[in-house]
PDB file of C-alpha atoms in Angstrom:
ATOM      1  CA  MET A   1      -1.650  14.563  -6.204  1.00 37.00           C
ATOM      2  CA  PHE A   2       1.156  12.990  -4.422  1.00 37.00           C
ATOM      3  CA  TYR A   3       3.487  14.067  -1.385  1.00 37.00           C
ATOM      4  CA  PHE A   4       6.039  12.242   1.122  1.00 36.00           C
ATOM      5  CA  CYS A   5       5.027  11.758   4.600  1.00 41.00           C
ATOM      6  CA  SER A   6       7.050  10.366   7.526  1.00 43.00           C
ATOM      7  CA  MET A   7      10.367   9.106   6.801  1.00 45.00           C
ATOM      8  CA  ASN A   8      10.286  10.554   3.154  1.00 50.00           C
ATOM      9  CA  THR A   9       9.246   6.843   2.033  1.00 76.00           C
ATOM     10  CA  TRP A  10       5.605   6.704   1.980  1.00 84.00           C
ATOM     11  CA  ILE A  11       3.786   8.611  -1.013  1.00 92.00           C
ATOM     12  CA  THR A  12       0.453   9.870   0.202  1.00 94.00           C
ATOM     13  CA  ILE A  13      -2.556   8.556  -1.842  1.00 96.00           C
ATOM     14  CA  THR A  14      -5.221  11.759  -1.735  1.00 95.00           C
ATOM     15  CA  SER A  15      -7.398  11.025  -4.651  1.00 96.00           C
ATOM     16  CA  ALA A  16      -8.938   8.560  -6.978  1.00 95.00           C
ATOM     17  CA  ASP A  17      -6.466   9.805  -9.498  1.00 96.00           C
ATOM     18  CA  ASP A  18      -3.676   8.675  -7.438  1.00 97.00           C
ATOM     19  CA  ILE A  19      -5.071   4.870  -7.994  1.00 96.00           C
ATOM     20  CA  ARG A  20      -5.140   5.208 -11.571  1.00 96.00           C
ATOM     21  CA  THR A  21      -1.390   6.506 -11.856  1.00 97.00           C
ATOM     22  CA  ILE A  22      -0.641   3.666  -9.699  1.00 98.00           C
ATOM     23  CA  ILE A  23      -1.616   1.094 -12.070  1.00 98.00           C
ATOM     24  CA  GLU A  24       0.304   2.450 -14.882  1.00 98.00           C
ATOM     25  CA  LYS A  25       3.381   2.654 -12.975  1.00 98.00           C
ATOM     26  CA  SER A  26       2.905  -0.700 -12.065  1.00 98.00           C
ATOM     27  CA  ALA A  27       3.886  -1.705 -15.675  1.00 97.00           C
ATOM     28  CA  GLY A  28       7.492  -0.259 -14.876  1.00 94.00           C
ATOM     29  CA  LYS A  29       7.904  -1.224 -11.371  1.00 95.00           C
ATOM     30  CA  PRO A  30       6.176  -2.778  -8.710  1.00 97.00           C
ATOM     31  CA  GLN A  31       3.996  -0.520  -6.277  1.00 97.00           C
ATOM     32  CA  ILE A  32       2.829  -1.339  -2.911  1.00 95.00           C
ATOM     33  CA  ILE A  33      -0.290   0.209  -1.348  1.00 97.00           C
ATOM     34  CA  PHE A  34      -0.578   0.323   2.553  1.00 94.00           C
ATOM     35  CA  LYS A  35      -3.813   0.620   3.926  1.00 94.00           C
ATOM     36  CA  ASP A  36      -4.189   2.413   7.218  1.00 91.00           C
ATOM     37  CA  SER A  37      -7.010   2.757   9.901  1.00 89.00           C
ATOM     38  CA  THR A  38      -5.284   5.704  11.822  1.00 84.00           C
ATOM     39  CA  THR A  39      -7.235   4.751  14.773  1.00 89.00           C
ATOM     40  CA  CYS A  40      -6.637   1.276  14.658  1.00 88.00           C
ATOM     41  CA  GLY A  41      -3.569  -0.164  17.348  1.00 86.00           C
ATOM     42  CA  ILE A  42      -3.064  -3.263  14.993  1.00 89.00           C
ATOM     43  CA  SER A  43      -2.700  -0.873  11.863  1.00 88.00           C
ATOM     44  CA  ALA A  44      -0.332   1.171  13.581  1.00 87.00           C
ATOM     45  CA  HIS A  45       1.885  -1.674  14.428  1.00 86.00           C
ATOM     46  CA  ALA A  46       1.458  -2.932  10.923  1.00 88.00           C
ATOM     47  CA  LYS A  47       3.059   0.180   9.690  1.00 85.00           C
ATOM     48  CA  SER A  48       5.659   0.290  12.215  1.00 84.00           C
ATOM     49  CA  ARG A  49       6.645  -3.138  11.233  1.00 84.00           C
ATOM     50  CA  LEU A  50       6.717  -2.233   7.695  1.00 82.00           C
ATOM     51  CA  GLU A  51       8.984   0.921   8.322  1.00 81.00           C
ATOM     52  CA  ASN A  52      11.295  -1.289  10.271  1.00 81.00           C
ATOM     53  CA  GLY A  53      11.960  -3.331   7.578  1.00 80.00           C
ATOM     54  CA  PHE A  54      11.834  -1.244   4.584  1.00 77.00           C
ATOM     55  CA  ALA A  55      15.626  -2.463   4.138  1.00 76.00           C
ATOM     56  CA  HIS A  56      14.286  -5.849   2.248  1.00 74.00           C
ATOM     57  CA  ILE A  57      12.329  -3.815  -0.054  1.00 81.00           C
ATOM     58  CA  ALA A  58      13.607  -0.640  -0.744  1.00 79.00           C
ATOM     59  CA  GLY A  59      14.298   0.476  -4.072  1.00 83.00           C
ATOM     60  CA  LYS A  60      12.455  -2.760  -5.419  1.00 88.00           C
ATOM     61  CA  ALA A  61       9.187  -0.674  -5.448  1.00 91.00           C
ATOM     62  CA  ASP A  62       6.999   2.763  -4.560  1.00 93.00           C
ATOM     63  CA  PHE A  63       5.237   2.653  -1.490  1.00 92.00           C
ATOM     64  CA  TYR A  64       1.955   4.583  -1.040  1.00 95.00           C
ATOM     65  CA  TYR A  65       0.125   4.944   1.965  1.00 94.00           C
ATOM     66  CA  LEU A  66      -3.859   5.316   2.101  1.00 95.00           C
ATOM     67  CA  ASP A  67      -5.511   7.151   5.299  1.00 94.00           C
ATOM     68  CA  LEU A  68      -8.815   4.850   4.647  1.00 90.00           C
ATOM     69  CA  LEU A  69     -10.944   6.718   7.226  1.00 92.00           C
ATOM     70  CA  ALA A  70     -10.304   9.756   5.394  1.00 94.00           C
ATOM     71  CA  LEU A  71     -10.772   8.490   2.163  1.00 94.00           C
ATOM     72  CA  ARG A  72     -12.998   5.538   2.243  1.00 94.00           C
ATOM     73  CA  PRO A  73     -14.494   6.020  -1.440  1.00 95.00           C
ATOM     74  CA  VAL A  74     -10.950   5.910  -2.507  1.00 96.00           C
ATOM     75  CA  SER A  75     -10.540   2.365  -0.687  1.00 95.00           C
ATOM     76  CA  ASN A  76     -13.613   1.168  -2.131  1.00 94.00           C
ATOM     77  CA  LEU A  77     -11.956   1.934  -5.669  1.00 95.00           C
ATOM     78  CA  ILE A  78      -8.831   0.187  -4.918  1.00 96.00           C
ATOM     79  CA  ALA A  79     -10.783  -2.986  -3.939  1.00 96.00           C
ATOM     80  CA  GLN A  80     -12.790  -2.669  -7.213  1.00 96.00           C
ATOM     81  CA  GLU A  81      -9.803  -1.771  -9.731  1.00 96.00           C
ATOM     82  CA  LEU A  82      -7.644  -4.055  -8.048  1.00 97.00           C
ATOM     83  CA  GLN A  83     -10.390  -6.893  -7.441  1.00 97.00           C
ATOM     84  CA  VAL A  84      -9.254  -7.517  -3.639  1.00 96.00           C
ATOM     85  CA  THR A  85     -11.453  -7.975  -0.861  1.00 92.00           C
ATOM     86  CA  HIS A  86     -11.141  -4.509   1.383  1.00 91.00           C
ATOM     87  CA  GLN A  87      -9.179  -5.099   4.691  1.00 90.00           C
ATOM     88  CA  SER A  88      -7.474  -2.872   7.128  1.00 91.00           C
ATOM     89  CA  PRO A  89      -4.939  -2.628   7.622  1.00 94.00           C
ATOM     90  CA  GLN A  90      -4.177  -4.054   4.329  1.00 95.00           C
ATOM     91  CA  ILE A  91      -0.923  -4.299   2.181  1.00 96.00           C
ATOM     92  CA  ILE A  92      -1.095  -4.931  -1.700  1.00 98.00           C
ATOM     93  CA  VAL A  93       1.532  -5.046  -4.286  1.00 97.00           C
ATOM     94  CA  VAL A  94       0.625  -3.896  -7.805  1.00 98.00           C
ATOM     95  CA  LYS A  95       2.349  -5.568 -10.601  1.00 98.00           C
ATOM     96  CA  ASN A  96       1.503  -5.047 -14.391  1.00 98.00           C
ATOM     97  CA  GLY A  97      -1.947  -3.805 -13.442  1.00 97.00           C
ATOM     98  CA  GLN A  98      -2.945  -6.257 -11.469  1.00 97.00           C
ATOM     99  CA  ALA A  99      -2.891  -6.995  -7.642  1.00 98.00           C
ATOM    100  CA  THR A 100      -0.295  -9.992  -7.153  1.00 97.00           C
ATOM    101  CA  TYR A 101      -0.199 -10.297  -3.473  1.00 96.00           C
ATOM    102  CA  THR A 102      -2.411  -9.121  -0.582  1.00 96.00           C
ATOM    103  CA  SER A 103      -1.846  -9.493   2.879  1.00 94.00           C
ATOM    104  CA  SER A 104      -3.500  -7.994   6.070  1.00 93.00           C
ATOM    105  CA  HIS A 105      -3.089  -7.309   9.807  1.00 91.00           C
ATOM    106  CA  HIS A 106      -0.440  -9.314  11.918  1.00 87.00           C
ATOM    107  CA  ALA A 107       0.470 -11.269   8.412  1.00 87.00           C
ATOM    108  CA  ILE A 108       1.883  -7.847   7.033  1.00 90.00           C
ATOM    109  CA  ASP A 109       5.847  -8.582   6.799  1.00 87.00           C
ATOM    110  CA  ALA A 110       8.402  -6.650   4.760  1.00 86.00           C
ATOM    111  CA  ALA A 111      10.412  -9.670   3.992  1.00 85.00           C
ATOM    112  CA  ASP A 112       7.386 -11.610   3.003  1.00 88.00           C
ATOM    113  CA  ILE A 113       6.367  -8.630   0.479  1.00 90.00           C
ATOM    114  CA  ALA A 114      10.047  -8.729  -0.626  1.00 88.00           C
ATOM    115  CA  ARG A 115       9.529 -12.575  -1.927  1.00 90.00           C
ATOM    116  CA  HIS A 116       6.479 -11.017  -4.129  1.00 89.00           C
ATOM    117  CA  LEU A 117       8.366  -8.278  -5.812  1.00 89.00           C
TER     118      LEU A 117
END
């Protein structure tokens, strides 16, 4: 089940079924997953930078938010299904069912993400 959270921009991932839906939707439009460690200052800073840079990517992709501390098994499923190494914070761009770009920590940048859409 999805629901919008802060700024009506992020769609919150709440279950493993959501990951399958994201992968399916990526056939028509890029999907962006942000994995957040809610107790980490670096993660909070990365999320803030993304939100400040949404103008670079608005309308070009759907944006998903995962609280990986609350849903670590779902985070593990993302790593398995998309064949990416788990990191936190982490951004993953999904296109045509595959992770086509990933970044983590201080390297997360909205303008860089836009170049990979």
